[in-house]
mmCIF file of C-alpha atoms in Angstrom:
data_model
loop_
_atom_site.group_PDB
_atom_site.id
_atom_site.type_symbol
_atom_site.label_atom_id
_atom_site.label_comp_id
_atom_site.label_asym_id
_atom_site.label_seq_id
_atom_site.Cartn_x
_atom_site.Cartn_y
_atom_site.Cartn_z
ATOM 1 C CA MET A 455 17.142 -8.873 -7.518
ATOM 2 C CA ARG A 456 16.935 -12.415 -8.064
ATOM 3 C CA SER A 457 12.936 -12.383 -8.149
ATOM 4 C CA VAL A 458 10.362 -9.344 -8.111
ATOM 5 C CA ARG A 459 7.837 -11.835 -6.923
ATOM 6 C CA LYS A 460 10.147 -12.022 -3.621
ATOM 7 C CA LEU A 461 9.197 -8.102 -3.014
ATOM 8 C CA ILE A 462 5.078 -9.279 -2.951
ATOM 9 C CA ALA A 463 3.898 -7.457 0.762
ATOM 10 C CA VAL A 464 1.068 -9.308 2.388
ATOM 11 C CA ILE A 465 -0.686 -6.382 4.091
ATOM 12 C CA MET A 466 -2.710 -7.516 7.274
ATOM 13 C CA LEU A 467 -5.225 -5.427 9.028
ATOM 14 C CA MET A 468 -5.562 -6.369 12.606
ATOM 15 C CA SER A 469 -8.943 -7.253 13.970
ATOM 16 C CA LEU A 470 -8.340 -7.548 17.751
ATOM 17 C CA CYS A 471 -7.799 -3.885 17.254
ATOM 18 C CA ILE A 472 -9.766 -2.766 14.592
ATOM 19 C CA MET A 473 -11.715 0.341 14.608
ATOM 20 C CA ASN A 474 -12.504 3.825 12.920
ATOM 21 C CA ALA A 475 -10.491 6.688 15.064
ATOM 22 C CA VAL A 476 -11.160 10.119 14.285
ATOM 23 C CA GLY A 477 -11.591 11.689 17.484
ATOM 24 C CA CYS A 478 -11.741 10.268 20.899
ATOM 25 C CA LYS A 479 -11.080 12.111 23.868
ATOM 26 C CA SER A 480 -10.564 11.433 27.227
ATOM 27 C CA ARG A 481 -8.864 12.828 30.367
ATOM 28 C CA ASP A 482 -6.455 9.891 31.261
ATOM 29 C CA ILE A 483 -5.621 7.625 28.313
ATOM 30 C CA GLY A 484 -5.341 4.021 29.574
ATOM 31 C CA ASN A 485 -7.213 4.283 32.797
ATOM 32 C CA ASP A 486 -11.275 2.998 33.038
ATOM 33 C CA ASN A 487 -12.038 5.158 35.483
ATOM 34 C CA ASN A 488 -11.608 8.104 37.547
ATOM 35 C CA VAL A 489 -11.638 8.172 41.342
ATOM 36 C CA GLU A 490 -13.495 10.939 43.105
ATOM 37 C CA ASN A 491 -13.921 11.352 47.100
ATOM 38 C CA GLY A 492 -12.780 7.663 47.787
ATOM 39 C CA GLU A 493 -15.316 6.209 44.614
ATOM 40 C CA THR A 494 -14.707 4.968 41.264
ATOM 41 C CA LYS A 495 -16.909 7.476 38.325
ATOM 42 C CA GLU A 496 -16.618 6.206 34.598
ATOM 43 C CA MET A 497 -15.025 8.435 32.585
ATOM 44 C CA LYS A 498 -17.298 10.365 29.701
ATOM 45 C CA VAL A 499 -15.191 10.204 26.422
ATOM 46 C CA GLU A 500 -17.269 10.947 23.266
ATOM 47 C CA LEU A 501 -17.107 9.300 20.453
ATOM 48 C CA THR A 502 -17.210 10.630 16.647
ATOM 49 C CA LYS A 503 -19.909 9.503 14.497
ATOM 50 C CA ARG A 504 -17.354 7.693 12.448
ATOM 51 C CA GLN A 505 -15.900 5.814 15.561
ATOM 52 C CA ILE A 506 -19.411 4.554 16.181
ATOM 53 C CA ASP A 507 -20.145 3.340 12.824
ATOM 54 C CA ILE A 508 -16.349 1.660 13.120
ATOM 55 C CA LEU A 509 -17.449 0.103 16.204
ATOM 56 C CA GLU A 510 -20.610 -1.108 15.436
ATOM 57 C CA ALA A 511 -19.536 -2.691 12.075
ATOM 58 C CA MET A 512 -17.095 -4.719 13.997
ATOM 59 C CA LYS A 513 -19.663 -5.679 16.757
ATOM 60 C CA LEU A 514 -17.549 -3.954 19.471
ATOM 61 C CA PRO A 515 -19.546 -2.192 21.695
ATOM 62 C CA THR A 516 -19.928 1.937 21.270
ATOM 63 C CA ASP A 517 -19.480 2.270 24.740
ATOM 64 C CA TYR A 518 -16.070 3.907 25.569
ATOM 65 C CA ASN A 519 -15.827 2.624 29.252
ATOM 66 C CA GLU A 520 -16.916 -0.929 27.580
ATOM 67 C CA LEU A 521 -13.898 -1.207 25.266
ATOM 68 C CA SER A 522 -10.964 -2.933 26.742
ATOM 69 C CA LEU A 523 -7.783 -1.198 27.571
ATOM 70 C CA ASP A 524 -6.329 -2.584 23.877
ATOM 71 C CA GLN A 525 -9.259 -1.237 22.174
ATOM 72 C CA LYS A 526 -8.694 2.000 24.065
ATOM 73 C CA SER A 527 -5.258 2.345 23.508
ATOM 74 C CA ALA A 528 -6.066 1.812 19.973
ATOM 75 C CA ILE A 529 -8.481 4.256 19.453
ATOM 76 C CA GLU A 530 -6.064 6.970 20.804
ATOM 77 C CA SER A 531 -3.176 5.784 18.686
ATOM 78 C CA ILE A 532 -5.708 5.182 15.320
ATOM 79 C CA GLU A 533 -6.728 9.278 15.871
ATOM 80 C CA THR A 534 -3.096 10.373 16.210
ATOM 81 C CA LEU A 535 -1.598 8.709 12.942
ATOM 82 C CA LEU A 536 -5.037 9.912 10.742
ATOM 83 C CA THR A 537 -3.939 13.105 11.805
ATOM 84 C CA TYR A 538 -0.518 13.436 11.558
ATOM 85 C CA LEU A 539 -1.325 11.842 7.391
ATOM 86 C CA GLU A 540 -4.070 14.691 7.480
ATOM 87 C CA GLU A 541 -2.052 16.840 8.397
ATOM 88 C CA LYS A 542 0.841 16.451 6.243
ATOM 89 C CA TYR A 543 -0.924 16.385 3.219
ATOM 90 C CA GLY A 544 -4.027 17.964 3.819
ATOM 91 C CA THR A 545 -6.489 15.556 2.675
ATOM 92 C CA ALA A 546 -8.328 13.209 4.345
ATOM 93 C CA PHE A 547 -7.705 9.623 4.316
ATOM 94 C CA ASN A 548 -9.981 6.732 5.284
ATOM 95 C CA TYR A 549 -9.364 4.106 7.654
ATOM 96 C CA ALA A 550 -8.089 0.621 6.814
ATOM 97 C CA GLY A 551 -5.833 -1.315 9.367
ATOM 98 C CA TYR A 552 -3.957 -0.400 12.737
ATOM 99 C CA ALA A 553 -1.179 -2.955 14.601
ATOM 100 C CA ALA A 554 0.473 -1.961 17.687
ATOM 101 C CA ALA A 555 4.066 -2.606 18.056
ATOM 102 C CA ASP A 556 5.923 -5.969 19.118
ATOM 103 C CA ALA A 557 9.235 -7.744 19.231
ATOM 104 C CA ASP A 558 9.247 -8.109 15.062
ATOM 105 C CA GLU A 559 7.804 -4.421 13.855
ATOM 106 C CA LYS A 560 6.691 -0.912 14.350
ATOM 107 C CA GLU A 561 3.397 0.469 15.629
ATOM 108 C CA HIS A 562 1.627 1.496 11.920
ATOM 109 C CA LEU A 563 -1.500 2.009 10.514
ATOM 110 C CA THR A 564 -2.978 1.912 7.393
ATOM 111 C CA ALA A 565 -5.331 4.120 5.150
ATOM 112 C CA TYR A 566 -5.939 5.448 2.160
ATOM 113 C CA PRO A 567 -7.375 8.860 0.683
ATOM 114 C CA SER A 568 -10.924 9.374 0.986
ATOM 115 C CA ASP A 569 -11.001 10.346 -2.678
ATOM 116 C CA GLY A 570 -8.357 7.498 -4.163
ATOM 117 C CA ASP A 571 -8.660 4.150 -4.629
ATOM 118 C CA LYS A 572 -9.105 1.992 -1.937
ATOM 119 C CA ASN A 573 -6.216 -0.562 -2.826
ATOM 120 C CA ASP A 574 -4.085 2.461 -2.572
ATOM 121 C CA LEU A 575 -2.693 1.998 0.842
ATOM 122 C CA VAL A 576 -1.108 4.176 2.548
ATOM 123 C CA THR A 577 1.047 2.839 5.858
ATOM 124 C CA VAL A 578 2.509 5.110 8.675
ATOM 125 C CA TYR A 579 4.890 4.152 11.186
ATOM 126 C CA ARG A 580 5.295 5.875 14.682
ATOM 127 C CA SER A 581 8.275 4.724 17.146
ATOM 128 C CA TYR A 582 10.327 6.053 19.926
ATOM 129 C CA GLU A 583 13.967 7.137 19.395
ATOM 130 C CA ASP A 584 16.070 8.488 21.888
ATOM 131 C CA GLY A 585 12.703 9.686 23.678
ATOM 132 C CA LYS A 586 11.552 11.368 20.681
ATOM 133 C CA ILE A 587 8.260 9.881 18.834
ATOM 134 C CA GLN A 588 9.319 9.396 15.087
ATOM 135 C CA TYR A 589 6.620 9.516 12.515
ATOM 136 C CA GLU A 590 7.559 7.834 8.609
ATOM 137 C CA ASP A 591 4.910 7.078 5.362
ATOM 138 C CA ASP A 592 4.705 6.009 1.994
ATOM 139 C CA TYR A 593 2.078 8.499 0.696
ATOM 140 C CA ALA A 594 4.587 9.837 -1.921
ATOM 141 C CA ASN A 595 4.490 6.396 -3.546
ATOM 142 C CA ILE A 596 0.763 7.084 -4.397
ATOM 143 C CA LEU A 597 1.333 10.675 -5.426
ATOM 144 C CA VAL A 598 3.935 9.616 -8.299
ATOM 145 C CA LYS A 599 2.239 6.286 -9.107
ATOM 146 C CA PRO A 600 0.062 8.300 -12.024
ATOM 147 C CA GLN A 601 3.266 9.659 -13.669
ATOM 148 C CA TYR A 602 5.064 6.523 -13.503
ATOM 149 C CA GLU A 603 1.768 4.473 -15.084
ATOM 150 C CA ALA A 604 1.770 6.991 -17.557
ATOM 151 C CA SER A 605 5.529 6.513 -18.218
ATOM 152 C CA VAL A 606 5.358 3.250 -18.379
ATOM 153 C CA CYS A 607 2.582 2.804 -20.393
ATOM 154 C CA GLY A 608 3.743 5.088 -23.136
ATOM 155 C CA PHE A 609 6.616 2.893 -23.519
ATOM 156 C CA LEU A 610 4.680 -0.270 -23.905
ATOM 157 C CA SER A 611 2.567 0.977 -26.290
ATOM 158 C CA GLN A 612 5.375 1.378 -28.899
ATOM 159 C CA TYR A 613 5.298 -2.659 -29.275
ATOM 160 C CA ILE A 614 1.839 -4.006 -28.133
ATOM 161 C CA ASP A 615 -1.690 -3.049 -28.341
ATOM 162 C CA MET A 616 -2.661 -1.105 -25.047
ATOM 163 C CA ASN A 617 -6.271 -2.036 -25.319
ATOM 164 C CA SER A 618 -5.378 -6.017 -24.933
ATOM 165 C CA THR A 619 -3.242 -4.926 -22.084
ATOM 166 C CA LYS A 620 -3.723 -4.199 -18.514
ATOM 167 C CA VAL A 621 -1.272 -1.835 -16.497
ATOM 168 C CA PHE A 622 -0.937 -2.528 -12.760
ATOM 169 C CA CYS A 623 2.403 -0.365 -10.671
ATOM 170 C CA LYS A 624 3.573 -1.159 -7.674
ATOM 171 C CA ILE A 625 5.235 1.330 -5.887
ATOM 172 C CA LEU A 626 8.247 0.161 -3.744
ATOM 173 C CA SER A 627 10.085 3.271 -3.134
ATOM 174 C CA VAL A 628 10.648 6.600 -3.831
ATOM 175 C CA ASP A 629 13.583 9.200 -3.807
ATOM 176 C CA ASP A 630 12.711 11.799 -1.696
ATOM 177 C CA ASP A 631 14.398 14.472 -4.115
ATOM 178 C CA VAL A 632 11.739 13.054 -7.132
ATOM 179 C CA LYS A 633 11.892 15.142 -10.022
ATOM 180 C CA GLU A 634 8.763 14.753 -12.433
ATOM 181 C CA GLU A 635 10.514 14.812 -15.096
ATOM 182 C CA ASN A 636 12.573 12.185 -14.337
ATOM 183 C CA VAL A 637 9.821 10.092 -12.640
ATOM 184 C CA PRO A 638 10.925 6.377 -13.782
ATOM 185 C CA GLY A 639 14.564 6.913 -12.542
ATOM 186 C CA SER A 640 13.524 7.810 -8.976
ATOM 187 C CA VAL A 641 11.413 5.070 -8.425
ATOM 188 C CA SER A 642 11.461 1.314 -7.545
ATOM 189 C CA ALA A 643 8.542 -0.643 -8.975
ATOM 190 C CA THR A 644 7.023 -3.979 -10.220
ATOM 191 C CA VAL A 645 4.791 -3.456 -12.779
ATOM 192 C CA TYR A 646 3.020 -6.231 -14.152
ATOM 193 C CA VAL A 647 1.728 -6.203 -17.612
ATOM 194 C CA TYR A 648 -1.174 -9.060 -17.800
ATOM 195 C CA ILE A 649 -1.784 -8.780 -22.499
ATOM 196 C CA GLU A 650 -4.057 -11.252 -24.106
ATOM 197 C CA GLU A 651 -2.146 -13.565 -25.997
ATOM 198 C CA ALA A 652 -4.376 -13.196 -29.773
ATOM 199 C CA ALA A 653 -3.063 -9.909 -29.617
ATOM 200 C CA CYS A 654 0.365 -10.253 -29.336
ATOM 201 C CA SER A 655 2.835 -12.786 -31.579
ATOM 202 C CA GLY A 656 5.366 -15.098 -30.524
ATOM 203 C CA GLU A 657 7.587 -12.290 -31.848
ATOM 204 C CA GLN A 658 6.312 -8.812 -30.755
ATOM 205 C CA TYR A 659 6.845 -10.681 -27.322
ATOM 206 C CA ASP A 660 10.089 -11.151 -27.929
ATOM 207 C CA SER A 661 10.977 -7.918 -29.219
ATOM 208 C CA LEU A 662 8.726 -6.333 -25.560
ATOM 209 C CA VAL A 663 11.071 -8.681 -23.427
ATOM 210 C CA ASP A 664 13.842 -7.437 -24.826
ATOM 211 C CA ALA A 665 13.003 -3.931 -24.973
ATOM 212 C CA CYS A 666 11.417 -3.851 -21.351
ATOM 213 C CA GLY A 667 15.312 -5.070 -19.779
ATOM 214 C CA GLN A 668 16.957 -1.949 -21.856
ATOM 215 C CA TRP A 669 14.049 0.538 -20.967
ATOM 216 C CA LEU A 670 15.007 -0.519 -17.130
ATOM 217 C CA LYS A 671 18.695 -0.339 -18.064
ATOM 218 C CA GLU A 672 17.934 2.821 -19.083
ATOM 219 C CA ASN A 673 15.922 4.698 -16.055
ATOM 220 C CA TRP A 674 18.144 3.147 -13.566
ATOM 221 C CA GLN A 675 19.534 5.204 -11.078
ATOM 222 C CA GLY A 676 20.594 2.722 -8.299
ATOM 223 C CA ARG A 677 16.968 1.619 -7.180
ATOM 224 C CA PRO A 678 15.654 -2.174 -8.050
ATOM 225 C CA SER A 679 12.696 -2.461 -10.282
ATOM 226 C CA GLY A 680 10.839 -4.808 -12.761
ATOM 227 C CA ILE A 681 8.393 -5.719 -14.995
ATOM 228 C CA LEU A 682 6.261 -9.200 -15.537
ATOM 229 C CA LEU A 683 5.292 -10.007 -18.847
ATOM 230 C CA LEU A 684 2.061 -12.520 -18.946
ATOM 231 C CA LYS A 685 0.633 -13.236 -21.715
ATOM 232 C CA THR A 686 -3.500 -15.162 -20.816
ATOM 233 C CA ASP A 687 -6.969 -15.057 -23.155
ATOM 234 C CA GLY A 688 -9.245 -12.722 -23.289
ATOM 235 C CA ALA A 689 -11.794 -14.638 -20.559
ATOM 236 C CA GLN A 690 -8.818 -14.427 -17.677
ATOM 237 C CA LEU A 691 -7.924 -11.045 -19.270
ATOM 238 C CA GLU A 692 -10.883 -9.998 -18.412
ATOM 239 C CA LYS A 693 -11.164 -11.364 -14.645
ATOM 240 C CA ILE A 694 -7.891 -9.777 -13.489
ATOM 241 C CA ASN A 695 -8.464 -5.675 -11.577
ATOM 242 C CA GLU A 696 -6.525 -3.700 -9.099
ATOM 243 C CA SER A 697 -7.498 -6.328 -6.482
ATOM 244 C CA ASN A 698 -6.488 -9.428 -7.945
ATOM 245 C CA TYR A 699 -3.270 -8.766 -9.863
ATOM 246 C CA GLU A 700 -0.798 -9.889 -7.608
ATOM 247 C CA ASP A 701 -2.836 -12.724 -6.733
ATOM 248 C CA LYS A 702 -3.536 -13.939 -10.585
ATOM 249 C CA ILE A 703 0.679 -14.118 -11.163
ATOM 250 C CA ARG A 704 0.361 -17.537 -9.032
ATOM 251 C CA GLU A 705 -2.538 -19.414 -10.836
ATOM 252 C CA ASP A 706 -2.047 -21.452 -14.345
ATOM 253 C CA ILE A 707 -3.402 -19.303 -16.895
ATOM 254 C CA PHE A 708 -0.238 -17.625 -18.583
ATOM 255 C CA SER A 709 0.970 -19.157 -22.151
ATOM 256 C CA ALA A 710 4.313 -16.636 -21.348
ATOM 257 C CA ASP A 711 5.553 -15.607 -18.220
ATOM 258 C CA THR A 712 9.187 -13.600 -18.139
ATOM 259 C CA GLU A 713 10.619 -11.322 -15.997
ATOM 260 C CA CYS A 714 12.215 -8.396 -16.276
ATOM 261 C CA SER A 715 14.605 -6.531 -14.000
ATOM 262 C CA VAL A 716 17.276 -4.893 -12.568
ATOM 263 C CA SER A 717 19.260 -4.567 -9.608
ATOM 264 C CA SER A 718 20.599 -2.040 -6.877
ATOM 265 C CA GLU A 719 23.960 -2.750 -8.913
ATOM 266 C CA GLY A 720 22.465 -1.894 -12.107
ATOM 267 C CA ILE A 721 22.818 -5.657 -13.744
ATOM 268 C CA VAL A 722 19.699 -6.451 -16.060
ATOM 269 C CA ASN A 723 18.673 -10.080 -15.568
ATOM 270 C CA THR A 724 15.621 -11.570 -17.446
ATOM 271 C CA TYR A 725 13.643 -14.793 -16.142
ATOM 272 C CA VAL A 726 11.090 -17.495 -17.825
ATOM 273 C CA TYR A 727 9.101 -19.497 -15.898
#
């Protein structure tokens, strides 16, 4: 893994088909009208309150028959994908974005748990293979995140003052058979560690860099992971939060910037920027 920074993905929310769907019901999906006795008759489709709220927020018609074919298709697909998540995990999800399938990617929906953080986005994909519908999602990344963060913070607390540090974990993938007693070894992740420079001497920082490489190696089980160690002043640290921590690494605000990573082959590398 040459650089953990290359693992950062930007989630694109599709405005063309944006609308929340929690229960759109129709007799013939994709047809604007029904034909009865040789005359065209508009379909009557009842939208839920949540659907109507989203349509209003997006300044789209709240009458199903006034939506375009693409928008109608999106409503049905969003409902199906949200239902898949909710039935599989027994929890409610809020809609975040939807993209229809194209030449480059599968159809997918992004959502977040209703009782969770809006930044903890879950992606569910739908594809058709050999005449069958296939679903896949990454909700396991969200479920394992608190335990992984606890492990990382427990390790870091041996070397730096956690009251002067902000830690953010981006889970990239999780083993299917992840065990609670060995979460770090079953997870591929990028850890962003923002440290107040006044609370971490150069010697402390160097010791932390060495320790991070060793920790990654000890917990490696075939998955690449990395830790970014970034020192900045207190004023800048105050501005960093869950919604912008990935973007902040591109700013020229760090007095020390080091990346420790372990590859899928178990090779530990350290890059100083």
